[in-house]
mmCIF file of C-alpha atoms in Angstrom:
data_model
loop_
_atom_site.group_PDB
_atom_site.id
_atom_site.type_symbol
_atom_site.label_atom_id
_atom_site.label_comp_id
_atom_site.label_asym_id
_atom_site.label_seq_id
_atom_site.Cartn_x
_atom_site.Cartn_y
_atom_site.Cartn_z
ATOM 1 C CA HIS N 279 19.172 -60.196 -9.027
ATOM 2 C CA SER N 280 16.231 -58.531 -7.361
ATOM 3 C CA THR N 281 13.417 -60.430 -5.944
ATOM 4 C CA ASN N 282 9.911 -58.962 -6.299
ATOM 5 C CA ILE N 283 7.452 -59.239 -3.311
ATOM 6 C CA ASN N 284 4.028 -58.429 -4.691
ATOM 7 C CA ASN N 285 1.620 -58.535 -2.034
ATOM 8 C CA THR N 286 1.481 -57.208 1.484
ATOM 9 C CA THR N 287 0.697 -60.419 2.965
ATOM 10 C CA ASP N 288 4.007 -61.933 1.438
ATOM 11 C CA LEU N 289 5.871 -58.794 2.990
ATOM 12 C CA SER N 290 4.425 -59.235 6.454
ATOM 13 C CA GLY N 291 5.369 -62.835 6.447
ATOM 14 C CA ILE N 292 8.732 -62.031 5.743
ATOM 15 C CA LEU N 293 9.009 -59.537 8.367
ATOM 16 C CA LYS N 294 7.947 -62.254 10.696
ATOM 17 C CA GLN N 295 10.798 -64.260 9.675
ATOM 18 C CA LEU N 296 13.144 -61.468 9.933
ATOM 19 C CA SER N 297 15.342 -60.901 12.880
ATOM 20 C CA VAL N 298 17.680 -57.986 13.299
ATOM 21 C CA PHE N 299 20.048 -57.543 16.188
ATOM 22 C CA GLU N 300 23.031 -55.717 17.348
ATOM 23 C CA THR N 301 26.029 -57.873 18.101
ATOM 24 C CA ASP N 302 28.456 -57.438 21.128
ATOM 25 C CA TYR N 303 30.525 -55.219 18.835
ATOM 26 C CA SER N 304 28.809 -51.840 18.531
ATOM 27 C CA HIS N 305 29.239 -51.230 14.631
ATOM 28 C CA PHE N 306 27.629 -54.620 13.727
ATOM 29 C CA ILE N 307 24.171 -55.885 13.182
ATOM 30 C CA HIS N 308 23.111 -59.380 12.854
ATOM 31 C CA ILE N 309 20.277 -60.047 10.007
ATOM 32 C CA LYS N 310 18.816 -63.385 10.053
ATOM 33 C CA ILE N 311 15.832 -64.417 7.629
ATOM 34 C CA THR N 312 14.246 -67.902 7.881
ATOM 35 C CA ALA N 313 11.702 -69.886 5.550
ATOM 36 C CA LEU N 314 12.580 -68.293 2.483
ATOM 37 C CA GLU N 315 14.656 -69.498 -0.679
ATOM 38 C CA PRO N 316 18.190 -68.366 -0.380
ATOM 39 C CA ALA N 317 18.384 -66.177 -2.965
ATOM 40 C CA THR N 318 15.657 -64.196 -1.562
ATOM 41 C CA ALA N 319 16.774 -64.172 1.817
ATOM 42 C CA LYS N 320 20.307 -62.986 0.447
ATOM 43 C CA THR N 321 18.641 -60.171 -1.394
ATOM 44 C CA ILE N 322 16.582 -59.040 1.671
ATOM 45 C CA THR N 323 19.716 -59.504 3.909
ATOM 46 C CA ASN N 324 21.682 -57.193 1.665
ATOM 47 C CA ILE N 325 18.936 -54.326 1.188
ATOM 48 C CA ILE N 326 18.635 -54.152 5.125
ATOM 49 C CA ALA N 327 22.141 -54.135 5.388
ATOM 50 C CA GLU N 328 22.912 -51.187 2.823
ATOM 51 C CA GLU N 329 19.959 -49.271 4.166
ATOM 52 C CA PHE N 330 21.645 -49.597 7.772
ATOM 53 C CA VAL N 331 24.849 -48.571 6.464
ATOM 54 C CA ASN N 332 23.239 -45.431 4.511
ATOM 55 C CA ILE N 333 21.338 -44.474 7.795
ATOM 56 C CA THR N 334 24.179 -44.996 9.953
ATOM 57 C CA ASN N 335 26.527 -42.733 7.430
ATOM 58 C CA HIS N 336 23.947 -40.205 7.203
ATOM 59 C CA ARG N 337 23.726 -40.011 11.003
ATOM 60 C CA GLY N 338 27.369 -40.159 11.459
ATOM 61 C CA ILE N 339 27.882 -37.058 9.079
ATOM 62 C CA GLU N 340 24.987 -35.232 10.646
ATOM 63 C CA GLU N 341 26.724 -35.725 14.018
ATOM 64 C CA ILE N 342 30.064 -34.733 12.761
ATOM 65 C CA GLU N 343 28.379 -31.492 11.098
ATOM 66 C CA GLN N 344 26.749 -30.639 14.616
ATOM 67 C CA ILE N 345 30.302 -31.427 16.564
ATOM 68 C CA LYS N 346 32.089 -29.213 13.912
ATOM 69 C CA GLU N 347 29.064 -26.209 14.614
ATOM 70 C CA PHE N 348 29.582 -26.547 18.137
ATOM 71 C CA VAL N 349 33.420 -26.364 18.254
ATOM 72 C CA HIS N 350 32.937 -23.271 15.932
ATOM 73 C CA GLU N 351 30.509 -21.752 18.422
ATOM 74 C CA LYS N 352 33.055 -22.554 21.147
ATOM 75 C CA ILE N 353 35.871 -20.847 19.554
ATOM 76 C CA LYS N 354 34.071 -17.858 18.563
ATOM 77 C CA GLU N 355 32.898 -17.537 22.276
ATOM 78 C CA THR N 356 36.337 -18.145 23.700
ATOM 79 C CA GLU N 357 37.782 -15.467 21.267
ATOM 80 C CA ASP N 358 34.923 -13.068 22.161
ATOM 81 C CA ARG N 359 35.867 -13.699 25.904
ATOM 82 C CA ILE N 360 39.574 -13.340 25.247
ATOM 83 C CA LYS N 361 38.993 -10.064 23.428
ATOM 84 C CA GLU N 362 36.722 -8.699 26.345
ATOM 85 C CA THR N 363 39.299 -9.653 28.863
ATOM 86 C CA GLU N 364 42.020 -8.003 27.088
ATOM 87 C CA GLN N 365 39.894 -4.831 27.027
ATOM 88 C CA ASN N 366 39.133 -5.019 30.528
ATOM 89 C CA LEU N 367 42.768 -5.716 31.437
ATOM 90 C CA VAL N 368 43.880 -2.352 29.352
ATOM 91 C CA GLU N 369 40.966 -0.427 31.139
ATOM 92 C CA PHE N 370 42.021 -1.304 34.448
ATOM 93 C CA LYS N 371 45.775 -0.641 33.585
ATOM 94 C CA LYS N 372 44.531 3.143 32.587
ATOM 95 C CA LYS N 373 42.495 3.238 35.872
ATOM 96 C CA ASN N 374 45.095 1.892 38.323
ATOM 97 C CA ASN N 375 48.042 3.614 36.378
ATOM 98 C CA VAL N 376 49.638 0.207 35.852
ATOM 99 C CA ILE N 377 52.686 0.221 33.835
ATOM 100 C CA ALA N 378 53.693 -3.010 31.901
ATOM 101 C CA THR N 379 55.538 -5.719 33.428
ATOM 102 C CA ASP N 380 58.328 -5.619 31.074
ATOM 103 C CA LYS N 381 58.478 -2.009 31.009
ATOM 104 C CA THR N 382 58.299 -2.205 35.100
ATOM 105 C CA SER N 383 60.934 -4.483 35.060
ATOM 106 C CA ALA N 384 63.455 -2.348 32.630
ATOM 107 C CA PHE N 385 62.613 0.893 34.474
ATOM 108 C CA LEU N 386 63.476 -0.988 37.848
ATOM 109 C CA ALA N 387 66.771 -2.334 36.440
ATOM 110 C CA GLU N 388 67.820 0.819 35.237
ATOM 111 C CA ARG N 389 67.144 2.605 38.351
ATOM 112 C CA PHE N 390 69.037 -0.162 40.138
ATOM 113 C CA THR N 391 71.843 0.292 37.743
ATOM 114 C CA ASN N 392 71.580 4.095 38.370
ATOM 115 C CA HIS N 393 71.729 3.800 41.909
ATOM 116 C CA THR N 394 74.610 1.313 41.777
ATOM 117 C CA SER N 395 76.638 3.702 39.727
ATOM 118 C CA GLU N 396 75.696 6.569 42.021
ATOM 119 C CA LEU N 397 76.828 4.362 45.213
ATOM 120 C CA GLU N 398 80.287 3.521 43.632
ATOM 121 C CA ALA N 399 80.797 7.098 42.673
ATOM 122 C CA LEU N 400 80.056 8.236 46.087
ATOM 123 C CA LYS N 401 82.235 5.508 47.675
ATOM 124 C CA MET N 402 84.899 6.838 45.424
ATOM 125 C CA GLN N 403 84.361 10.427 46.453
ATOM 126 C CA LEU N 404 84.379 9.269 50.121
ATOM 127 C CA GLU N 405 88.011 7.472 49.701
ATOM 128 C CA GLU N 406 89.329 10.595 48.161
ATOM 129 C CA ASN N 407 87.815 12.734 50.840
ATOM 130 C CA GLN N 408 89.497 10.501 53.258
ATOM 131 C CA LYS N 409 92.712 10.923 51.631
ATOM 132 C CA LEU N 410 92.393 14.751 51.949
ATOM 133 C CA VAL N 411 91.324 14.477 55.451
ATOM 134 C CA THR N 412 94.252 12.211 56.202
ATOM 135 C CA PHE N 413 96.673 14.654 54.250
ATOM 136 C CA PHE N 414 95.440 17.967 56.023
ATOM 137 C CA GLU N 415 95.612 15.800 59.190
ATOM 138 C CA LYS N 416 99.170 14.816 58.539
ATOM 139 C CA GLY N 417 99.934 18.497 57.305
ATOM 140 C CA GLN N 418 98.421 20.036 60.487
ATOM 141 C CA GLN N 419 100.306 17.423 62.666
ATOM 142 C CA ALA N 420 103.581 18.618 60.719
ATOM 143 C CA THR N 421 102.688 22.128 60.969
ATOM 144 C CA GLY N 422 101.322 21.847 64.577
ATOM 145 C CA ASN N 423 104.519 20.130 65.619
ATOM 146 C CA GLU N 424 106.499 22.698 63.933
ATOM 147 C CA SER N 425 104.263 25.378 65.848
ATOM 148 C CA ASN N 426 104.962 23.695 69.015
ATOM 149 C CA SER N 427 108.755 23.323 68.399
ATOM 150 C CA SER N 428 109.043 26.978 67.224
ATOM 151 C CA PHE N 429 106.757 27.576 70.404
ATOM 152 C CA SER N 430 109.121 25.894 72.429
ATOM 153 C CA THR N 431 111.901 27.753 71.041
ATOM 154 C CA ILE N 432 110.967 31.073 71.479
#
């Protein structure tokens, strides 16, 4: 049931009897109308409450849209900064002849393996050379002893 208020003085009188205030809870308001018939008071209270909800929802939707727009702008700015930073890094690597870390690590690991293999081969060659030296020393000693003994017999 809707109640028609026909004249302005009735409306101003109603507004004087109306009090709206927030409660301790942030999403609640308290609407109070005095000196009216209960049905009229109920109708006015419901109209004010519905309008409050509509305004609040509309503002909430606007705020959400603004937040979404803000977040999308920040995402775009961040993506642009990432692209710029990556490009700067590529240019820096080219300018300073920097090899990628993965490639550098692989290269150094391969060099280490090669040097280790070469070291092992050299150690084996050294052992073989030492055996040859020992062999020749023994042979020379044997020959030297024979030479000495042949010299002594002569």
